[in-house]
mmCIF file of C-alpha atoms in Angstrom:
data_model
loop_
_atom_site.group_PDB
_atom_site.id
_atom_site.type_symbol
_atom_site.label_atom_id
_atom_site.label_comp_id
_atom_site.label_asym_id
_atom_site.label_seq_id
_atom_site.Cartn_x
_atom_site.Cartn_y
_atom_site.Cartn_z
ATOM 1 C CA MET A 1 63.910 4.978 61.892
ATOM 2 C CA GLU A 2 61.439 1.743 62.096
ATOM 3 C CA GLN A 3 63.960 -0.904 62.804
ATOM 4 C CA LEU A 4 65.861 -0.272 59.490
ATOM 5 C CA HIS A 5 68.908 -2.194 61.336
ATOM 6 C CA TYR A 6 66.745 -5.314 61.419
ATOM 7 C CA LEU A 7 66.806 -5.739 57.774
ATOM 8 C CA ILE A 8 70.614 -4.447 57.567
ATOM 9 C CA ALA A 9 71.298 -7.293 59.735
ATOM 10 C CA ILE A 10 69.535 -10.083 57.898
ATOM 11 C CA SER A 11 71.003 -9.009 54.372
ATOM 12 C CA GLU A 12 74.472 -8.982 56.353
ATOM 13 C CA GLU A 13 74.129 -12.350 58.059
ATOM 14 C CA LYS A 14 71.991 -13.874 55.396
ATOM 15 C CA ASN A 15 70.353 -15.758 58.045
ATOM 16 C CA ILE A 16 67.322 -14.662 60.408
ATOM 17 C CA THR A 17 68.377 -16.763 63.571
ATOM 18 C CA ARG A 18 72.119 -15.342 63.429
ATOM 19 C CA ALA A 19 70.817 -11.662 62.486
ATOM 20 C CA ALA A 20 68.307 -12.023 65.492
ATOM 21 C CA GLU A 21 71.321 -13.261 67.922
ATOM 22 C CA LYS A 22 73.249 -10.163 66.614
ATOM 23 C CA LEU A 23 70.504 -7.752 67.139
ATOM 24 C CA PHE A 24 69.481 -9.293 70.549
ATOM 25 C CA VAL A 25 66.199 -10.150 69.662
ATOM 26 C CA SER A 26 64.209 -13.181 69.474
ATOM 27 C CA GLN A 27 64.112 -15.140 66.141
ATOM 28 C CA PRO A 28 60.333 -15.219 66.366
ATOM 29 C CA ALA A 29 60.254 -11.356 66.863
ATOM 30 C CA LEU A 30 62.286 -10.764 64.096
ATOM 31 C CA THR A 31 60.462 -12.967 61.766
ATOM 32 C CA ARG A 32 57.334 -11.167 62.881
ATOM 33 C CA TYR A 33 58.696 -8.051 61.987
ATOM 34 C CA ILE A 34 59.519 -8.848 58.367
ATOM 35 C CA GLN A 35 56.410 -10.751 57.861
ATOM 36 C CA LYS A 36 54.670 -7.501 58.970
ATOM 37 C CA LEU A 37 56.580 -5.586 56.623
ATOM 38 C CA GLU A 38 56.020 -7.808 53.742
ATOM 39 C CA LYS A 39 52.295 -7.575 54.400
ATOM 40 C CA GLU A 40 52.320 -3.775 54.563
ATOM 41 C CA TYR A 41 54.291 -3.550 51.146
ATOM 42 C CA GLY A 42 52.445 -6.661 49.791
ATOM 43 C CA MET A 43 55.611 -7.825 48.455
ATOM 44 C CA GLN A 44 58.202 -10.546 49.654
ATOM 45 C CA LEU A 45 61.342 -8.950 50.912
ATOM 46 C CA LEU A 46 63.173 -12.047 51.713
ATOM 47 C CA GLU A 47 64.002 -15.218 49.609
ATOM 48 C CA ARG A 48 63.958 -18.178 52.225
ATOM 49 C CA SER A 49 65.556 -21.174 52.085
ATOM 50 C CA ARG A 50 65.998 -23.795 54.912
ATOM 51 C CA ASN A 51 69.554 -22.453 55.916
ATOM 52 C CA SER A 52 69.505 -18.917 54.697
ATOM 53 C CA CYS A 53 67.809 -15.965 53.304
ATOM 54 C CA GLU A 54 68.369 -13.172 50.788
ATOM 55 C CA LEU A 55 66.852 -9.976 50.022
ATOM 56 C CA THR A 56 64.825 -9.942 46.938
ATOM 57 C CA GLU A 57 64.723 -7.216 44.329
ATOM 58 C CA ALA A 58 61.881 -5.605 46.492
ATOM 59 C CA GLY A 59 63.721 -6.039 49.942
ATOM 60 C CA ARG A 60 67.019 -4.435 48.216
ATOM 61 C CA LEU A 61 64.928 -1.502 46.949
ATOM 62 C CA TYR A 62 63.506 -1.208 50.249
ATOM 63 C CA LEU A 63 66.598 -1.188 52.120
ATOM 64 C CA GLN A 64 68.093 1.475 49.546
ATOM 65 C CA GLU A 65 65.484 3.838 49.831
ATOM 66 C CA LYS A 66 64.923 3.377 53.672
ATOM 67 C CA THR A 67 68.575 4.066 54.367
ATOM 68 C CA LYS A 68 68.064 7.153 52.364
ATOM 69 C CA ILE A 69 65.277 8.354 53.876
ATOM 70 C CA ALA A 70 67.014 7.599 57.329
ATOM 71 C CA ALA A 71 70.090 9.922 56.021
ATOM 72 C CA ILE A 72 67.482 12.690 55.131
ATOM 73 C CA GLU A 73 65.807 12.613 58.581
ATOM 74 C CA GLN A 74 69.151 12.587 60.418
ATOM 75 C CA ASN A 75 70.146 15.726 58.649
ATOM 76 C CA LEU A 76 66.726 17.375 59.150
ATOM 77 C CA ARG A 77 67.147 16.789 62.823
ATOM 78 C CA GLN A 78 70.687 18.341 62.802
ATOM 79 C CA GLY A 79 69.529 21.201 60.703
ATOM 80 C CA LEU A 80 66.586 22.014 63.361
ATOM 81 C CA LYS A 81 68.894 21.273 66.114
ATOM 82 C CA SER A 82 71.443 23.967 64.491
ATOM 83 C CA ILE A 83 68.408 26.414 63.954
ATOM 84 C CA ASN A 84 67.209 25.985 67.395
ATOM 85 C CA GLU A 85 70.630 26.328 68.885
ATOM 86 C CA LYS A 86 71.507 29.163 66.351
ATOM 87 C CA ARG A 87 74.263 26.922 64.999
ATOM 88 C CA VAL A 88 75.965 27.376 61.742
ATOM 89 C CA SER A 89 76.306 24.186 59.589
ATOM 90 C CA VAL A 90 79.338 23.914 56.942
ATOM 91 C CA THR A 91 79.814 20.947 54.569
ATOM 92 C CA ILE A 92 83.314 20.212 53.610
ATOM 93 C CA GLY A 93 83.966 17.995 50.473
ATOM 94 C CA THR A 94 87.516 16.217 50.378
ATOM 95 C CA GLY A 95 89.255 13.534 48.800
ATOM 96 C CA PRO A 96 89.599 10.305 51.046
ATOM 97 C CA ALA A 97 93.644 10.518 51.181
ATOM 98 C CA ARG A 98 94.531 13.952 51.877
ATOM 99 C CA GLY A 99 91.337 14.930 53.857
ATOM 100 C CA SER A 100 91.767 11.727 56.135
ATOM 101 C CA ASN A 101 95.470 13.052 56.969
ATOM 102 C CA THR A 102 95.008 16.790 57.752
ATOM 103 C CA LEU A 103 91.357 17.807 57.813
ATOM 104 C CA PRO A 104 90.529 16.240 61.060
ATOM 105 C CA ALA A 105 93.079 18.188 63.252
ATOM 106 C CA ALA A 106 92.535 21.390 61.296
ATOM 107 C CA THR A 107 88.441 20.998 62.082
ATOM 108 C CA LYS A 108 89.199 20.026 65.782
ATOM 109 C CA ARG A 109 91.234 23.231 66.174
ATOM 110 C CA PHE A 110 88.501 25.265 64.542
ATOM 111 C CA LEU A 111 85.755 23.970 66.323
ATOM 112 C CA LYS A 112 87.523 24.667 69.792
ATOM 113 C CA LYS A 113 87.401 28.397 68.654
ATOM 114 C CA HIS A 114 84.091 28.350 67.129
ATOM 115 C CA PRO A 115 81.683 25.543 68.971
ATOM 116 C CA ASN A 116 78.481 27.035 67.458
ATOM 117 C CA VAL A 117 79.751 25.592 63.872
ATOM 118 C CA ASP A 118 78.771 22.135 62.743
ATOM 119 C CA ILE A 119 81.034 20.705 60.385
ATOM 120 C CA LYS A 120 79.907 18.083 57.906
ATOM 121 C CA ILE A 121 82.722 16.087 56.107
ATOM 122 C CA TYR A 122 81.845 14.621 52.561
ATOM 123 C CA VAL A 123 84.414 12.313 51.249
ATOM 124 C CA THR A 124 84.530 11.579 47.442
ATOM 125 C CA GLY A 125 87.128 11.795 44.760
ATOM 126 C CA GLU A 126 88.812 15.170 44.235
ATOM 127 C CA LEU A 127 87.873 15.436 40.685
ATOM 128 C CA ASP A 128 84.149 15.326 42.101
ATOM 129 C CA LEU A 129 84.737 18.286 44.446
ATOM 130 C CA ILE A 130 84.444 21.296 42.237
ATOM 131 C CA PRO A 131 81.229 20.202 40.531
ATOM 132 C CA ALA A 132 79.789 19.393 43.880
ATOM 133 C CA LEU A 133 80.887 22.906 44.949
ATOM 134 C CA ALA A 134 79.626 24.536 41.542
ATOM 135 C CA HIS A 135 76.275 23.160 42.185
ATOM 136 C CA GLY A 136 75.962 24.237 45.975
ATOM 137 C CA GLU A 137 76.300 20.651 47.467
ATOM 138 C CA LEU A 138 79.356 21.904 49.387
ATOM 139 C CA ASP A 139 80.318 24.946 51.059
ATOM 140 C CA MET A 140 84.027 24.291 50.869
ATOM 141 C CA ALA A 141 86.408 21.740 49.058
ATOM 142 C CA TYR A 142 89.670 20.785 50.527
ATOM 143 C CA GLY A 143 92.370 18.915 48.222
ATOM 144 C CA ALA A 144 94.873 19.490 45.407
ATOM 145 C CA LEU A 145 92.090 21.503 43.509
ATOM 146 C CA GLY A 146 93.977 24.629 42.116
ATOM 147 C CA GLN A 147 92.204 28.163 40.998
ATOM 148 C CA ILE A 148 89.031 27.270 39.384
ATOM 149 C CA GLY A 149 87.333 30.292 37.794
ATOM 150 C CA ASP A 150 86.481 33.798 38.947
ATOM 151 C CA GLU A 151 83.620 32.601 41.468
ATOM 152 C CA MET A 152 85.844 30.778 43.707
ATOM 153 C CA GLU A 153 88.609 31.810 46.035
ATOM 154 C CA THR A 154 91.709 29.356 46.455
ATOM 155 C CA THR A 155 93.720 29.704 49.891
ATOM 156 C CA TYR A 156 96.758 27.383 49.600
ATOM 157 C CA VAL A 157 97.546 25.826 52.812
ATOM 158 C CA SER A 158 100.620 23.833 52.060
ATOM 159 C CA THR A 159 103.525 23.345 49.598
ATOM 160 C CA GLU A 160 101.633 20.641 47.898
ATOM 161 C CA LEU A 161 99.188 23.617 47.206
ATOM 162 C CA MET A 162 96.389 21.926 48.964
ATOM 163 C CA GLY A 163 93.642 24.525 49.161
ATOM 164 C CA ILE A 164 90.092 25.288 50.088
ATOM 165 C CA LEU A 165 87.799 26.496 47.542
ATOM 166 C CA VAL A 166 84.859 28.600 48.666
ATOM 167 C CA PRO A 167 82.249 30.775 46.317
ATOM 168 C CA ARG A 168 82.868 34.337 46.431
ATOM 169 C CA SER A 169 79.470 34.780 47.173
ATOM 170 C CA LEU A 170 80.021 33.628 50.552
ATOM 171 C CA GLY A 171 82.219 36.435 51.103
ATOM 172 C CA ILE A 172 84.525 34.313 53.712
ATOM 173 C CA VAL A 173 88.197 33.081 53.452
ATOM 174 C CA PRO A 174 88.724 29.974 55.498
ATOM 175 C CA GLU A 175 91.609 31.284 57.412
ATOM 176 C CA PHE A 176 91.067 28.509 60.423
ATOM 177 C CA PHE A 177 92.422 25.959 57.736
ATOM 178 C CA ILE A 178 95.893 27.271 57.421
ATOM 179 C CA SER A 179 98.231 24.994 59.488
ATOM 180 C CA ALA A 180 101.454 25.818 57.905
ATOM 181 C CA PRO A 181 103.461 28.658 59.324
ATOM 182 C CA VAL A 182 103.651 30.428 56.014
ATOM 183 C CA ARG A 183 101.003 31.261 53.642
ATOM 184 C CA LEU A 184 102.151 30.785 50.126
ATOM 185 C CA GLN A 185 99.720 32.133 48.072
ATOM 186 C CA SER A 186 96.087 33.513 48.045
ATOM 187 C CA SER A 187 94.276 34.736 44.903
ATOM 188 C CA ARG A 188 91.118 36.587 44.452
#
């Protein structure tokens, strides 16, 4: 994406010279790039002073929106790659604490058995997982969630009643996440 990292570095360093050093580009080249952007959009993106610079309101909006566009572009490329390679993509939502402790090992084991699956991990608060799952933003949710309505299926994977919620409409039971030797409960 069109040198987005240039503006990110300037925003972080608050100094064009230091940002140029961090990026391994010349300061005049970085300055010309910013001037070109400002001319293209007809707005000042940086508020410059003698020793520092800050993003203007327009600069913050530009950076925010271009970052979203870059994420969309990355997802598009991954999706096209998945189609081309006949891959399946699964998005799993998890809370930051539980997910970071157990989900990586489980997904690693699963991917060894199923290399044609791309797993995307979405980390948010566990209370946000159920609405995200219900709205189709996630394929599965992993955490201390409990049984949620008739449209979801819960498989418990620990004595803490950690579970994975899956919309029944998908018709799958995520057996690959069960790492405990005993399956405590499964409800339909």
